[in-house]
Tab-separated table of C-alpha atoms and ligand atoms in Angstrom:
chain	number	residue	atom	x	y	z
A	1	MET	CA	19.090	4.164	5.702
A	2	LYS	CA	14.930	4.047	6.189
A	3	ILE	CA	13.911	1.503	8.485
A	4	ASP	CA	9.859	1.193	8.998
A	5	LEU	CA	9.713	-1.510	12.125
A	6	HIS	CA	6.019	-1.435	11.890
A	7	VAL	CA	4.188	-3.065	9.406
A	8	HIS	CA	0.391	-5.251	8.548
A	9	SER	CA	-0.950	-7.489	5.656
A	10	THR	CA	-3.535	-9.725	5.071
A	11	ALA	CA	-1.729	-12.538	7.361
A	12	SER	CA	-3.512	-10.027	9.473
A	13	ASP	CA	-5.924	-7.283	8.951
A	14	GLY	CA	-2.921	-5.168	6.955
A	15	THR	CA	-4.957	-4.403	3.287
A	16	ASP	CA	-1.559	-5.140	1.047
A	17	SER	CA	-0.262	-8.487	0.480
A	18	PRO	CA	2.683	-9.847	2.190
A	19	ALA	CA	4.048	-8.965	-1.052
A	20	GLU	CA	2.097	-6.477	-2.145
A	21	LEU	CA	3.540	-4.387	0.625
A	22	VAL	CA	7.436	-4.707	0.416
A	23	ALA	CA	6.985	-3.713	-3.328
A	24	CYS	CA	4.786	-0.256	-1.458
A	25	ALA	CA	8.195	-0.465	0.398
A	26	GLN	CA	11.004	-0.412	-1.895
A	27	ALA	CA	8.103	2.582	-3.187
A	28	ALA	CA	7.945	4.636	-0.529
A	29	GLY	CA	12.020	4.288	0.014
A	30	LEU	CA	12.537	1.782	2.628
A	31	ASP	CA	15.032	-0.135	2.848
A	32	ALA	CA	13.914	-2.981	5.494
A	33	ILE	CA	10.525	-3.793	7.610
A	34	ALA	CA	9.247	-5.747	9.561
A	35	LEU	CA	6.591	-7.527	9.344
A	36	ALA	CA	4.522	-7.302	12.385
A	37	ASP	CA	1.389	-9.051	11.900
A	38	HIS	CA	-1.178	-9.632	14.428
A	39	ASP	CA	-0.936	-12.816	16.259
A	40	THR	CA	0.508	-14.285	13.385
A	41	HIS	CA	3.979	-15.311	10.964
A	42	ARG	CA	1.932	-16.250	8.537
A	43	GLY	CA	2.540	-13.836	5.688
A	44	LEU	CA	6.571	-13.599	6.615
A	45	SER	CA	7.689	-16.511	4.137
A	46	GLU	CA	5.800	-14.405	1.176
A	47	ALA	CA	7.161	-11.153	2.517
A	48	GLN	CA	11.278	-12.243	3.206
A	49	ALA	CA	10.634	-13.883	-0.621
A	50	ALA	CA	9.068	-10.631	-1.414
A	51	GLY	CA	12.081	-8.882	-0.232
A	52	GLU	CA	15.238	-11.029	-1.216
A	53	ARG	CA	13.552	-10.106	-4.957
A	54	LEU	CA	14.158	-6.117	-4.086
A	55	GLY	CA	16.713	-6.138	-2.371
A	56	LEU	CA	14.624	-5.370	1.105
A	57	ALA	CA	15.504	-6.627	4.068
A	58	VAL	CA	12.481	-8.040	6.187
A	59	LEU	CA	13.661	-9.042	9.830
A	60	SER	CA	10.552	-11.366	11.472
A	61	ALA	CA	7.982	-10.364	13.894
A	62	PHE	CA	4.194	-10.167	15.012
A	63	GLU	CA	2.362	-8.163	17.217
A	64	LEU	CA	1.377	-9.918	19.720
A	65	SER	CA	-2.258	-9.152	21.952
A	66	ALA	CA	-2.024	-8.593	25.197
A	67	HIS	CA	-3.503	-7.375	28.244
A	68	ALA	CA	-2.165	-5.155	31.890
A	69	ARG	CA	-4.448	-5.550	34.654
A	70	VAL	CA	-4.935	-3.516	37.696
A	71	ALA	CA	-4.670	-4.840	40.933
A	72	GLU	CA	-7.826	-3.450	42.388
A	73	SER	CA	-10.103	-4.067	40.485
A	74	GLY	CA	-9.367	-6.756	37.972
A	75	GLU	CA	-10.014	-4.157	35.238
A	76	THR	CA	-8.694	-5.143	31.642
A	77	TRP	CA	-6.927	-3.012	29.076
A	78	PRO	CA	-5.184	-4.003	25.821
A	79	VAL	CA	-1.285	-3.748	25.401
A	80	HIS	CA	0.403	-5.009	22.268
A	81	VAL	CA	4.254	-6.293	22.784
A	82	LEU	CA	5.801	-6.798	19.377
A	83	GLY	CA	8.139	-9.740	19.107
A	84	TYR	CA	11.031	-9.494	16.421
A	85	GLY	CA	12.770	-12.091	16.025
A	86	CYS	CA	11.532	-15.447	17.474
A	87	GLN	CA	12.281	-19.408	16.862
A	88	PRO	CA	9.488	-19.926	14.468
A	89	ASP	CA	9.504	-22.842	15.923
A	90	ASP	CA	9.381	-22.556	19.456
A	91	PRO	CA	6.586	-25.235	20.812
A	92	ALA	CA	5.300	-22.573	23.470
A	93	LEU	CA	5.161	-19.420	21.825
A	94	ALA	CA	3.240	-21.580	18.803
A	95	THR	CA	0.537	-22.678	20.961
A	96	GLU	CA	-0.396	-19.311	22.720
A	97	LEU	CA	-0.616	-17.866	19.271
A	98	VAL	CA	-3.475	-20.860	18.749
A	99	LEU	CA	-5.507	-19.846	21.696
A	100	ILE	CA	-4.837	-16.236	20.981
A	101	ARG	CA	-6.276	-16.788	17.207
A	102	GLN	CA	-9.059	-19.391	18.853
A	103	GLY	CA	-9.771	-16.613	20.946
A	104	ARG	CA	-9.780	-13.639	18.088
A	105	ALA	CA	-13.182	-15.902	16.760
A	106	ASN	CA	-14.945	-17.190	19.237
A	107	ARG	CA	-15.930	-13.495	19.560
A	108	ILE	CA	-17.110	-12.822	16.988
A	109	PRO	CA	-20.350	-13.990	16.815
A	110	ALA	CA	-20.766	-12.373	19.780
A	111	ILE	CA	-19.711	-9.452	18.475
A	112	LEU	CA	-21.973	-9.540	16.143
A	113	ALA	CA	-24.936	-10.769	18.164
A	114	GLN	CA	-24.212	-7.025	20.043
A	115	LEU	CA	-24.062	-5.475	16.586
A	116	GLN	CA	-28.063	-7.039	15.306
A	117	ALA	CA	-29.372	-6.018	18.561
A	118	ALA	CA	-27.851	-2.524	17.939
A	119	GLY	CA	-29.988	-2.579	14.311
A	120	PHE	CA	-26.336	-2.960	12.107
A	121	PRO	CA	-26.910	-7.440	11.458
A	122	VAL	CA	-23.786	-8.772	9.906
A	123	THR	CA	-23.595	-12.434	8.735
A	124	LEU	CA	-19.990	-14.054	10.239
A	125	ALA	CA	-19.982	-15.155	6.265
A	126	GLU	CA	-19.583	-11.901	5.962
A	127	VAL	CA	-16.629	-10.615	8.056
A	128	GLU	CA	-15.043	-14.063	6.954
A	129	ALA	CA	-15.326	-13.068	3.136
A	130	GLN	CA	-13.845	-9.316	4.463
A	131	ALA	CA	-10.785	-11.683	6.324
A	132	GLY	CA	-10.260	-13.142	2.941
A	133	ASP	CA	-7.299	-15.338	3.856
A	134	ALA	CA	-6.470	-14.147	6.798
A	135	GLN	CA	-4.794	-16.133	9.356
A	136	VAL	CA	-6.274	-13.860	11.842
A	137	ILE	CA	-9.380	-12.770	12.531
A	138	GLY	CA	-9.995	-8.930	13.929
A	139	ARG	CA	-12.341	-6.715	14.777
A	140	PRO	CA	-11.680	-4.499	11.437
A	141	HIS	CA	-12.651	-7.292	9.639
A	142	VAL	CA	-16.527	-6.550	10.914
A	143	ALA	CA	-15.502	-3.125	10.547
A	144	ASP	CA	-14.404	-4.017	6.829
A	145	ALA	CA	-18.381	-5.830	6.581
A	146	MET	CA	-20.371	-2.793	7.865
A	147	VAL	CA	-18.837	-0.133	5.068
A	148	ALA	CA	-19.531	-3.108	2.514
A	149	ARG	CA	-23.710	-2.937	3.946
A	150	GLY	CA	-23.259	0.963	3.946
A	151	TYR	CA	-24.037	0.953	7.714
A	152	VAL	CA	-20.556	3.560	8.418
A	153	ALA	CA	-18.122	4.763	5.814
A	154	ASP	CA	-15.018	3.445	6.754
A	155	ARG	CA	-13.177	1.740	9.419
A	156	ASP	CA	-12.342	4.280	11.486
A	157	GLU	CA	-15.885	5.453	12.110
A	158	ALA	CA	-16.789	1.765	12.718
A	159	PHE	CA	-14.473	2.016	15.806
A	160	ALA	CA	-15.778	5.216	16.086
A	161	LEU	CA	-19.238	4.433	16.607
A	162	TYR	CA	-18.872	0.848	17.391
A	163	LEU	CA	-15.996	-1.027	17.895
A	164	ARG	CA	-13.649	0.683	20.290
A	165	ASP	CA	-11.519	-0.547	23.139
A	166	GLY	CA	-14.324	-0.071	26.306
A	167	GLY	CA	-16.362	1.477	23.296
A	168	PRO	CA	-20.915	0.197	23.168
A	169	VAL	CA	-19.768	-3.228	21.723
A	170	LEU	CA	-18.400	-5.912	24.003
A	171	SER	CA	-15.510	-7.257	22.421
A	172	SER	CA	-13.661	-9.743	25.222
A	173	ARG	CA	-11.407	-12.554	24.188
A	174	TYR	CA	-8.000	-14.118	25.390
A	175	THR	CA	-5.427	-12.271	25.931
A	176	PRO	CA	-1.533	-13.141	28.141
A	177	GLU	CA	-0.797	-10.633	30.785
A	178	ALA	CA	2.343	-8.381	29.131
A	179	ALA	CA	4.376	-9.211	31.819
A	180	ASP	CA	3.665	-13.353	30.082
A	181	ALA	CA	3.656	-11.941	26.575
A	182	ILE	CA	6.959	-10.919	27.067
A	183	ASP	CA	8.149	-14.081	29.149
A	184	LEU	CA	6.767	-15.428	26.134
A	185	ILE	CA	9.166	-13.861	23.279
A	186	ARG	CA	11.971	-13.883	25.673
A	187	GLN	CA	12.081	-17.550	26.101
A	188	ALA	CA	11.898	-18.221	22.165
A	189	GLY	CA	14.567	-15.664	21.561
A	190	GLY	CA	13.035	-13.086	20.340
A	191	VAL	CA	13.623	-9.050	21.511
A	192	PRO	CA	9.837	-8.244	23.561
A	193	VAL	CA	9.123	-4.439	22.887
A	194	LEU	CA	6.336	-2.014	23.953
A	195	ALA	CA	4.124	-0.633	20.770
A	196	HIS	CA	2.846	2.503	20.882
A	197	PRO	CA	3.027	2.392	24.599
A	198	TRP	CA	0.739	5.394	25.826
A	199	ALA	CA	-1.283	5.792	22.693
A	200	ARG	CA	-5.658	6.236	23.293
A	201	GLY	CA	-4.893	6.897	27.021
A	202	GLY	CA	-2.633	3.747	27.022
A	203	ARG	CA	-0.034	5.519	29.809
A	204	ALA	CA	-2.763	5.531	32.779
A	205	TRP	CA	-1.814	1.558	32.533
A	206	MET	CA	1.461	1.379	31.733
A	207	PRO	CA	2.813	4.298	33.461
A	208	PRO	CA	6.580	4.570	34.197
A	209	GLU	CA	6.629	2.423	37.071
A	210	ARG	CA	5.222	-0.591	35.565
A	211	ILE	CA	7.289	-0.141	32.257
A	212	ARG	CA	10.117	-0.431	34.528
A	213	GLU	CA	9.235	-4.009	36.257
A	214	LEU	CA	8.373	-5.267	32.840
A	215	ALA	CA	11.796	-4.063	31.936
A	216	GLU	CA	14.388	-5.394	35.274
A	217	GLU	CA	11.842	-8.217	35.779
A	218	HIS	CA	10.919	-9.600	32.640
A	219	GLY	CA	14.038	-8.424	29.710
A	220	LEU	CA	11.173	-5.760	28.131
A	221	GLN	CA	14.067	-4.927	25.716
A	222	GLY	CA	12.074	-1.513	24.333
A	223	LEU	CA	9.739	1.083	23.434
A	224	GLU	CA	8.037	2.076	20.592
A	225	ALA	CA	8.022	5.373	20.984
A	226	ASP	CA	8.074	7.197	17.328
A	227	HIS	CA	4.044	6.624	15.989
A	228	LEU	CA	0.921	8.315	14.975
A	229	GLY	CA	-1.047	7.463	18.451
A	230	HIS	CA	1.696	9.621	20.739
A	231	ASP	CA	1.515	12.945	20.821
A	232	ASP	CA	5.011	14.671	20.833
A	233	GLU	CA	4.836	14.954	24.954
A	234	ALA	CA	3.612	11.052	24.675
A	235	ARG	CA	7.104	10.280	21.804
A	236	ALA	CA	9.616	12.769	23.974
A	237	GLY	CA	8.386	11.129	28.041
A	238	LEU	CA	8.863	7.589	25.767
A	239	ARG	CA	12.291	8.490	24.634
A	240	VAL	CA	13.162	9.941	28.030
A	241	LEU	CA	12.281	6.589	29.775
A	242	ALA	CA	13.918	4.384	27.110
A	243	ASP	CA	17.214	6.756	27.757
A	244	ARG	CA	17.021	5.897	31.602
A	245	LEU	CA	16.080	2.621	31.703
A	246	GLY	CA	18.249	1.706	28.838
A	247	LEU	CA	15.634	0.674	26.482
A	248	LEU	CA	15.879	0.644	22.343
A	249	ALA	CA	13.547	3.038	21.649
A	250	THR	CA	11.459	2.399	17.799
A	251	GLY	CA	9.852	4.146	15.644
A	252	SER	CA	7.584	2.934	12.601
A	253	SER	CA	4.191	3.590	10.751
A	254	ASP	CA	1.850	1.111	11.971
A	255	TYR	CA	0.690	1.045	8.594
A	256	HIS	CA	-2.674	-1.427	8.044
A	257	GLY	CA	-2.756	-0.180	4.332
A	258	THR	CA	-6.148	1.106	3.587
A	259	GLY	CA	-7.358	-0.187	6.980
A	260	LYS	CA	-5.620	2.926	7.949
A	261	ARG	CA	-5.052	6.406	5.635
A	262	ASP	CA	-2.817	8.883	8.253
A	263	ASN	CA	-0.512	6.103	9.256
A	264	PRO	CA	1.489	5.934	5.414
A	265	LEU	CA	4.713	3.188	5.497
A	266	GLY	CA	7.786	5.463	6.939
A	267	ALA	CA	5.780	7.762	8.588
A	268	TYR	CA	8.539	7.344	11.660
A	269	THR	CA	11.461	5.175	11.296
A	270	THR	CA	13.450	3.988	13.465
A	271	ASP	CA	17.832	4.600	13.967
A	272	PRO	CA	19.741	2.915	11.571
A	273	ALA	CA	22.355	2.418	15.049
A	274	VAL	CA	18.920	1.337	17.119
A	275	TYR	CA	17.740	-1.008	14.276
A	276	ALA	CA	21.852	-3.073	14.144
A	277	GLU	CA	21.620	-3.064	18.033
A	278	LEU	CA	17.875	-5.297	17.885
A	279	LEU	CA	19.378	-6.860	15.021
A	280	ARG	CA	22.332	-8.343	16.878
A	281	ARG	CA	20.055	-9.058	20.044
A	282	CYS	CA	17.452	-11.144	17.608
A	283	ALA	CA	17.378	-14.948	17.514
A	284	ILE	CA	16.806	-14.982	13.775
A	285	ALA	CA	17.957	-11.770	12.471
B	1	LIG	P1	-8.789	-6.362	17.658
B	1	LIG	O1	-7.501	-6.961	16.486
B	1	LIG	O2	-10.184	-6.244	16.960
B	1	LIG	O3	-8.121	-6.596	19.079
B	1	LIG	O4	-8.609	-5.092	16.708
B	1	LIG	C1	-7.617	-4.363	16.926
B	1	LIG	C2	-7.142	-3.764	15.320
B	1	LIG	O5	-8.004	-2.435	15.371
B	1	LIG	C3	-6.194	-3.118	15.922
B	1	LIG	O6	-4.890	-3.708	15.478
B	1	LIG	C4	-6.391	-1.675	14.788
B	1	LIG	O7	-5.194	-2.007	13.377
B	1	LIG	C5	-7.743	-1.779	14.254
B	1	LIG	N1	-8.191	-0.170	15.074
B	1	LIG	C6	-8.124	-0.059	16.703
B	1	LIG	N2	-9.045	1.074	17.119
B	1	LIG	C7	-9.309	2.029	15.365
B	1	LIG	C8	-9.734	2.871	15.079
B	1	LIG	N3	-9.786	3.876	16.284
B	1	LIG	N4	-9.894	3.680	14.159
B	1	LIG	C9	-9.895	2.059	12.998
B	1	LIG	N5	-8.956	1.413	13.381
B	1	LIG	C10	-9.111	0.991	14.665
B	2	LIG	MN1	-4.226	-4.015	13.486
B	3	LIG	MN1	-1.058	-2.221	17.277
B	4	LIG	MN1	0.269	-3.180	14.579
């Protein structure tokens, strides 16, 4: 059984519609996926209907935008928390998702002002056109508008030159602290798993000691160990840590369609026994 627990659709910053994504997952030989769009469940019903037609399990998930904070400096860094099998109508979760999505939309004009000042004008209408019917707008849609203008070749180049975290274009927005995000997912009956915790320098912000606190004091349930953003050492280190803390170790592709060409479906998968245990812990599965 092949299981990919982290994939994106056009409901956020993927490029396949939820139904297309499920068809691609089947063609890639997967038996189960978790639709983990950023900060929304919007694509789930379409994906699950397609899954029923094609005989592929589609688990409810999302990838919640959060942050880690360094107490001494007050500096923050993005942290992503996967929330599996939450009650979809949980009021606190729904309220928080709205706040996060508003924060995403509100920051776009500030990003565009900086690009304009750097000599790369892009209009809000162009970014919105790239986002299409996504419920969640993000930097990848800004990147797509830059590609359409011919400023950069692809999303990767837009991020490398301008949009990356800590890069020249500042793009702060509202996110909850990681511990609060985990609490919220737990209160909604879901299973919180840290997404790619040590990708892009994340280890400095999420050291083993902090992960232990999140597990022991907030009920973090798992670590996404096998992810293309981790080198072999990070993957092995996260597995050892998961083992030591009694956490589930998952693996997934973080597929975004053509938005991330290096992340094919099933690039990494999750052990069937780990998937079964994850399902057992979910409020809805
Ligand atoms: P945002 O959702 O606006 O915070 O933007 C973050 C999203 O941009 C991530 O979910 C990735 O899909 C994408 N992303 C981040 N860094 C890169 C990168 N270096 N190259 C391509 N895409 C990236
Ligand atoms: Mn993304
Ligand atoms: Mn992520
Ligand atoms: Mn993701």
